[in-house]
Tab-separated table of C-alpha atoms in Angstrom:
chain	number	residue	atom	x	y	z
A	875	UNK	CA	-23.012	25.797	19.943
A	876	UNK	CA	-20.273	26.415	17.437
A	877	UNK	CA	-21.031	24.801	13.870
A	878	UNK	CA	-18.589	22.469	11.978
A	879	UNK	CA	-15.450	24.832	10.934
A	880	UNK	CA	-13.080	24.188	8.103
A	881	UNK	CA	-9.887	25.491	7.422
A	882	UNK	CA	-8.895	26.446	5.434
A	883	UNK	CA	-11.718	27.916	3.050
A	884	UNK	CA	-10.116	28.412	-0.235
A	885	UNK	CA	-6.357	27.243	-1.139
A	886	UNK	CA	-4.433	27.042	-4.320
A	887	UNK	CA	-2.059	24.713	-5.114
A	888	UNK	CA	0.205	23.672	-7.910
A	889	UNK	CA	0.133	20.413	-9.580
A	890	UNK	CA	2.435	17.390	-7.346
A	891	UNK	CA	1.604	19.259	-3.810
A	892	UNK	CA	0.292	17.967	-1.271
A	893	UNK	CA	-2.337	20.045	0.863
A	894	UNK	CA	-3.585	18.913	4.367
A	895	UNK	CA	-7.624	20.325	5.048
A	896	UNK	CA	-8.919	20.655	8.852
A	897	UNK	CA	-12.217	20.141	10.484
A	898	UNK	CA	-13.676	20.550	13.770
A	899	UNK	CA	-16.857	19.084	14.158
A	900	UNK	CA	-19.365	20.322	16.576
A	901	UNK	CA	-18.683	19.669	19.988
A	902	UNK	CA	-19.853	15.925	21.549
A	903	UNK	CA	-19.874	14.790	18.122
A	904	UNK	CA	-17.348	12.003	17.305
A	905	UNK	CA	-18.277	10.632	14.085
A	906	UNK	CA	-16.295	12.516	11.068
A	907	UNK	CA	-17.254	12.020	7.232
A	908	UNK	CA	-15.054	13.651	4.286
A	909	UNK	CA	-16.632	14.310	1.004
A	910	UNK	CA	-15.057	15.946	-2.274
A	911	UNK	CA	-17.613	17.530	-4.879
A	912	UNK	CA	-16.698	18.180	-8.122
A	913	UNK	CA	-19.649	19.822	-10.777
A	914	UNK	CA	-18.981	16.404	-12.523
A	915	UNK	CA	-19.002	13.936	-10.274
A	916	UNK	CA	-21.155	15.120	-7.599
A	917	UNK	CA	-20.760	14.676	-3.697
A	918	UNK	CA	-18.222	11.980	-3.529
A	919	UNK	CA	-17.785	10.021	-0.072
A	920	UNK	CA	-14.111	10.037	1.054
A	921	UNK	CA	-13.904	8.482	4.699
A	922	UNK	CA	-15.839	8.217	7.661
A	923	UNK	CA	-13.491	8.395	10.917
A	924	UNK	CA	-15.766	7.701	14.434
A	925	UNK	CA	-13.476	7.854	18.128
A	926	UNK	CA	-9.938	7.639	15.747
A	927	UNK	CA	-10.621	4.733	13.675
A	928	UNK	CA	-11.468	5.044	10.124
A	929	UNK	CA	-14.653	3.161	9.537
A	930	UNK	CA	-15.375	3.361	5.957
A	931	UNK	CA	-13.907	4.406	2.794
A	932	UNK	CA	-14.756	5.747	0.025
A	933	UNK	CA	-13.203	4.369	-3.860
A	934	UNK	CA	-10.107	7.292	-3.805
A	935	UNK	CA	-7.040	6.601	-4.750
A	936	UNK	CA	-4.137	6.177	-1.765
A	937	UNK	CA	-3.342	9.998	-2.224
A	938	UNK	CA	-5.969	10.394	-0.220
A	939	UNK	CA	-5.657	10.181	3.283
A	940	UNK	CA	-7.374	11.230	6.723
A	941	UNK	CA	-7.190	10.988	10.325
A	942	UNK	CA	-8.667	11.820	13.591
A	943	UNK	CA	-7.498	12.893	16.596
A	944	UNK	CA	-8.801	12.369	20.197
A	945	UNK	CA	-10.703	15.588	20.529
A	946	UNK	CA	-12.862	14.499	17.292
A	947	UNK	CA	-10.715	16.929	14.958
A	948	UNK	CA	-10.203	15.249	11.710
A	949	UNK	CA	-7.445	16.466	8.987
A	950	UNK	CA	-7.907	14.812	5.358
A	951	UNK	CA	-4.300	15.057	2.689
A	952	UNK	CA	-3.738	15.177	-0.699
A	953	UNK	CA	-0.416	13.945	-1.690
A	954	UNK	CA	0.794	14.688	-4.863
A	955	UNK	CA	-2.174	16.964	-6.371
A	956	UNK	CA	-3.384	16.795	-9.837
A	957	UNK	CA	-5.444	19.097	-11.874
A	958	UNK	CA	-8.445	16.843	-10.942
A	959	UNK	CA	-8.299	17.222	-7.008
A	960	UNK	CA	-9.895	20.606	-7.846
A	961	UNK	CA	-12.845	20.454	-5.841
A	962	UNK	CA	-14.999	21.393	-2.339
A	963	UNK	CA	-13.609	19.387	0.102
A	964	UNK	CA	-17.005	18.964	3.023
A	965	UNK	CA	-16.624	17.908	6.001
A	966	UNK	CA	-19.797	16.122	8.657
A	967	UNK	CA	-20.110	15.749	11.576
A	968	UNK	CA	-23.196	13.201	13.307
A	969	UNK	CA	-23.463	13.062	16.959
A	970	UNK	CA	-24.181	9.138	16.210
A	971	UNK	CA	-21.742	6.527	16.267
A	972	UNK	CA	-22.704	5.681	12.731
A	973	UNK	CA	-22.714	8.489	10.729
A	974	UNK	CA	-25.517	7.139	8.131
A	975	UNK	CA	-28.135	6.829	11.117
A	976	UNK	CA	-29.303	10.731	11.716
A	977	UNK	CA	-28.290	14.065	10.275
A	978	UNK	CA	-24.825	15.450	9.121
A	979	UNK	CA	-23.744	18.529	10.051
A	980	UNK	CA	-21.830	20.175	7.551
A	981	UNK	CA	-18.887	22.587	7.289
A	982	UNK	CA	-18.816	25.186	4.582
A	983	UNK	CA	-16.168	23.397	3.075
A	984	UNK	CA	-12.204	24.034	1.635
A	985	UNK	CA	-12.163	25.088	-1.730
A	986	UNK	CA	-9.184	23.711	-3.377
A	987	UNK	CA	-8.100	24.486	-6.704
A	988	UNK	CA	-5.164	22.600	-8.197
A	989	UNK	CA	-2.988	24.680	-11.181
B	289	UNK	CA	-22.468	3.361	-8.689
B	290	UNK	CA	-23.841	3.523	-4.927
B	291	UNK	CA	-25.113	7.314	-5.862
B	292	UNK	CA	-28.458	7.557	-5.968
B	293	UNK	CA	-30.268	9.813	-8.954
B	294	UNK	CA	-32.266	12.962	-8.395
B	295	UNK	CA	-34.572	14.120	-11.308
B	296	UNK	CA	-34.801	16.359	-12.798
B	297	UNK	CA	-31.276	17.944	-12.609
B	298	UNK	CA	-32.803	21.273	-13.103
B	299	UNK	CA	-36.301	23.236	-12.089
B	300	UNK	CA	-37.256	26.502	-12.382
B	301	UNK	CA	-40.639	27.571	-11.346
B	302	UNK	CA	-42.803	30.883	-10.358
B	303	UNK	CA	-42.980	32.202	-6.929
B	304	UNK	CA	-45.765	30.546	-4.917
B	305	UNK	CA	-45.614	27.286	-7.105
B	306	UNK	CA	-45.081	24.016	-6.033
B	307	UNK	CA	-41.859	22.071	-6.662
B	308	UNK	CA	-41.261	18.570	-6.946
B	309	UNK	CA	-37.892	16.847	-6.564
B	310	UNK	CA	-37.325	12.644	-7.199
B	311	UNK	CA	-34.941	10.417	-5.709
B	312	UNK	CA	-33.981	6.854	-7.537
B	313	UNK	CA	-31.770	4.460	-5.452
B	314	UNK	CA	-30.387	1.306	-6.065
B	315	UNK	CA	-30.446	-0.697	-3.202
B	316	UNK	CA	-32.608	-1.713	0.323
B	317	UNK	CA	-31.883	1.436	2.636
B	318	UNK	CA	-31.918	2.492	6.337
B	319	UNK	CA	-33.092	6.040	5.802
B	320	UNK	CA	-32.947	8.129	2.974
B	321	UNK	CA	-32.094	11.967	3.673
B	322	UNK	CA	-32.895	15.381	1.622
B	323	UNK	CA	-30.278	18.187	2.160
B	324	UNK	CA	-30.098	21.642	0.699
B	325	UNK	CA	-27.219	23.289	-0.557
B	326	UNK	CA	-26.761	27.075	-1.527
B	327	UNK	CA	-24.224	27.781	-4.176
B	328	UNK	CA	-20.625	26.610	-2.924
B	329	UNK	CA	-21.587	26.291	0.474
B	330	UNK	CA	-22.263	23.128	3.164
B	331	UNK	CA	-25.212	20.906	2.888
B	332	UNK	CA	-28.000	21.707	5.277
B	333	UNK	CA	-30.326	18.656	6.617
B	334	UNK	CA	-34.131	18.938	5.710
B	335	UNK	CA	-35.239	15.788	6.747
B	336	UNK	CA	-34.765	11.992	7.327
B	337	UNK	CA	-37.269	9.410	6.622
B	338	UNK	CA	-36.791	5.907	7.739
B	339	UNK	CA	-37.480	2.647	5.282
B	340	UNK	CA	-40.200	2.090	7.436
B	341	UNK	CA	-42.226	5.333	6.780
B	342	UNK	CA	-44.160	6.270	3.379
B	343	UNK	CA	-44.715	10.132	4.362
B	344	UNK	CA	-43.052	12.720	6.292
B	345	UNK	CA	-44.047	16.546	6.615
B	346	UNK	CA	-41.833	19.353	8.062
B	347	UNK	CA	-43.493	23.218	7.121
B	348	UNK	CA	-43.345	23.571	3.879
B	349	UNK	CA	-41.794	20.104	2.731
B	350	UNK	CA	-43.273	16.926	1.922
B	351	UNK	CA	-41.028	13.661	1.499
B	352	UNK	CA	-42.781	10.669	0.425
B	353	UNK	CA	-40.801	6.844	0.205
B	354	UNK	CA	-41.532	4.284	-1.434
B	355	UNK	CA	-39.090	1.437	-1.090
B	356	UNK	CA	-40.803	-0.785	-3.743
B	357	UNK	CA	-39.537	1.421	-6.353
B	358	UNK	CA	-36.697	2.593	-4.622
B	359	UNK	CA	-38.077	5.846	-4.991
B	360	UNK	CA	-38.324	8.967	-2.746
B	361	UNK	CA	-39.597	12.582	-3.488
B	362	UNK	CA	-39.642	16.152	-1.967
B	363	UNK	CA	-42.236	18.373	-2.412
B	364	UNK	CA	-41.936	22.457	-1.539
B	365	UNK	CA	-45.114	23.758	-1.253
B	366	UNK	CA	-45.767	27.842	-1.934
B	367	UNK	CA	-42.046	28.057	-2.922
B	368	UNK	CA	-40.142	31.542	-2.192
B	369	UNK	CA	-37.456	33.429	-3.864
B	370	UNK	CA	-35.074	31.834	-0.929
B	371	UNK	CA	-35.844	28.253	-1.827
B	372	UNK	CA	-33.282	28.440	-4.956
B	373	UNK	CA	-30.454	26.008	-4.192
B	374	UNK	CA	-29.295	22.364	-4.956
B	375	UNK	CA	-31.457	19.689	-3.417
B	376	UNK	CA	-29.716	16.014	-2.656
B	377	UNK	CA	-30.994	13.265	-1.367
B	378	UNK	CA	-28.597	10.602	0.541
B	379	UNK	CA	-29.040	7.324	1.430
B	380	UNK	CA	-27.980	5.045	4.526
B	381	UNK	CA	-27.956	2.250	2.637
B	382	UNK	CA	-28.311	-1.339	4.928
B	383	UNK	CA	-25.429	-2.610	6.871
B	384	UNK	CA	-23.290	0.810	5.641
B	385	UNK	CA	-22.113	3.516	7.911
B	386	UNK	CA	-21.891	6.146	5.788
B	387	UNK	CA	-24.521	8.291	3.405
B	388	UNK	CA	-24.163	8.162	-0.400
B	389	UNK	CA	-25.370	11.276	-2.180
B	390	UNK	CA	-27.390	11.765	-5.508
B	391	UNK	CA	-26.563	13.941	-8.045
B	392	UNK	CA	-28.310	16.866	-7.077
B	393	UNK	CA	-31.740	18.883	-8.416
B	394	UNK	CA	-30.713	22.563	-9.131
B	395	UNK	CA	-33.979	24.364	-8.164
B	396	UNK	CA	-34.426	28.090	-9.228
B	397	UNK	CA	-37.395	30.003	-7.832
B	398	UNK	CA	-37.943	33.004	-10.136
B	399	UNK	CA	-39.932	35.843	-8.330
């Protein structure tokens, strides 16, 4: 069975971009958690998406955006980057409808860096 | 902040030693998680242990709770060379959805 993929891995972009990330998560699985992790602030939960609703989310500014899309596929955007949107982007996926209740399976993540 | 704290934030022991990780947390919980990271790669699940367990064992790893304190730990026995990463814990806390992550222990095992 094919992990969670992410795409893309690394990306640069320039400050006031916007970048859209990508993430399959393994198949069955319908739940969908974004999390950003910067060396100073740690893993940072973004949103949690389960059957194309957003469930929860996390204290980011309205830059930040997600959805998913019937086949479980989730894509998370940055509008209008700054410097500090430099971070690993993960992406989960949990085979339960709530996300919190077993594992997360994770992707290896999008590297963004912001210039 | 719903993050819960690991300590130390850094450990570097001998081959073979033992390590021990903590977990602080601020509120009642579900389950509280340990995951391992390698540099700048996805978290990987060790194990879960629910609010109503004290001890869990898988190989080489111990997790212990104790939801009085709000306290968890992970203990790798006879570490290796491959045990250096970035342990978190994450907690489901009660009526959430979602995990919230602690800050991390970076763990070096020097062989």
């Amino acid at each position: 069975k094919a992990g969670v993929t992410q795409t893309p891995r690394y990306l640069i972009k320039t400050r006031g971009q916007q970048v859209t990330l990508s993430c399959s998560p393994i198949s069955g699985h319908r739940s969908v958690s974004w999390y950003q992790q910067t060396p100073g602030q740690g893993l940072q939960f973004l949103f949690e998406y389960f059957s194309e609703t957003q469930r929860n989310k996390g204290n980011f500014p309205g830059r930040f955006s997600g959805r998913q899309f019937s086949n479980s596929r989730s894509e998370m955007n940055v509008s209008t980057l700054e410097l500090g949107d430099s971070a690993l982007y993960l992406c989960a996926s949990s085979p339960q409808a709530s996300a919190g209740t077993g594992e997360l399976f994770f992707g290896e993540g999008s590297r963004l860096t912001v210039l | 902040s719903q993050q819960g704290e690991e300590d130390p934030q850094a450990l570097s022991i001998q081959e073979g030693e033992n390590a021990t990780m903590n977990c602080s947390y601020k509120t009642s919980i579900n389950n509280l998680q340990w995951y391992r990271q390698n540099s700048g790669r996805g978290l990987v699940h060790l194990i879960l242990i629910r609010s109503n367990e004290r001890e869990k064992h898988s190989g080489r790893l111990r997790v212990t709770l104790d939801t009085s304190k709000k306290s968890s730990s992970l203990l790798i026995t006879a570490s290796r060379a491959a045990d250096t990463a970035s342990y978190f814990c994450a907690t489901r806390e009660t009526g959430a959805n979602n995990l919230f992550f602690g800050t991390g222990t970076r763990l070096t095992v020097i062989p």
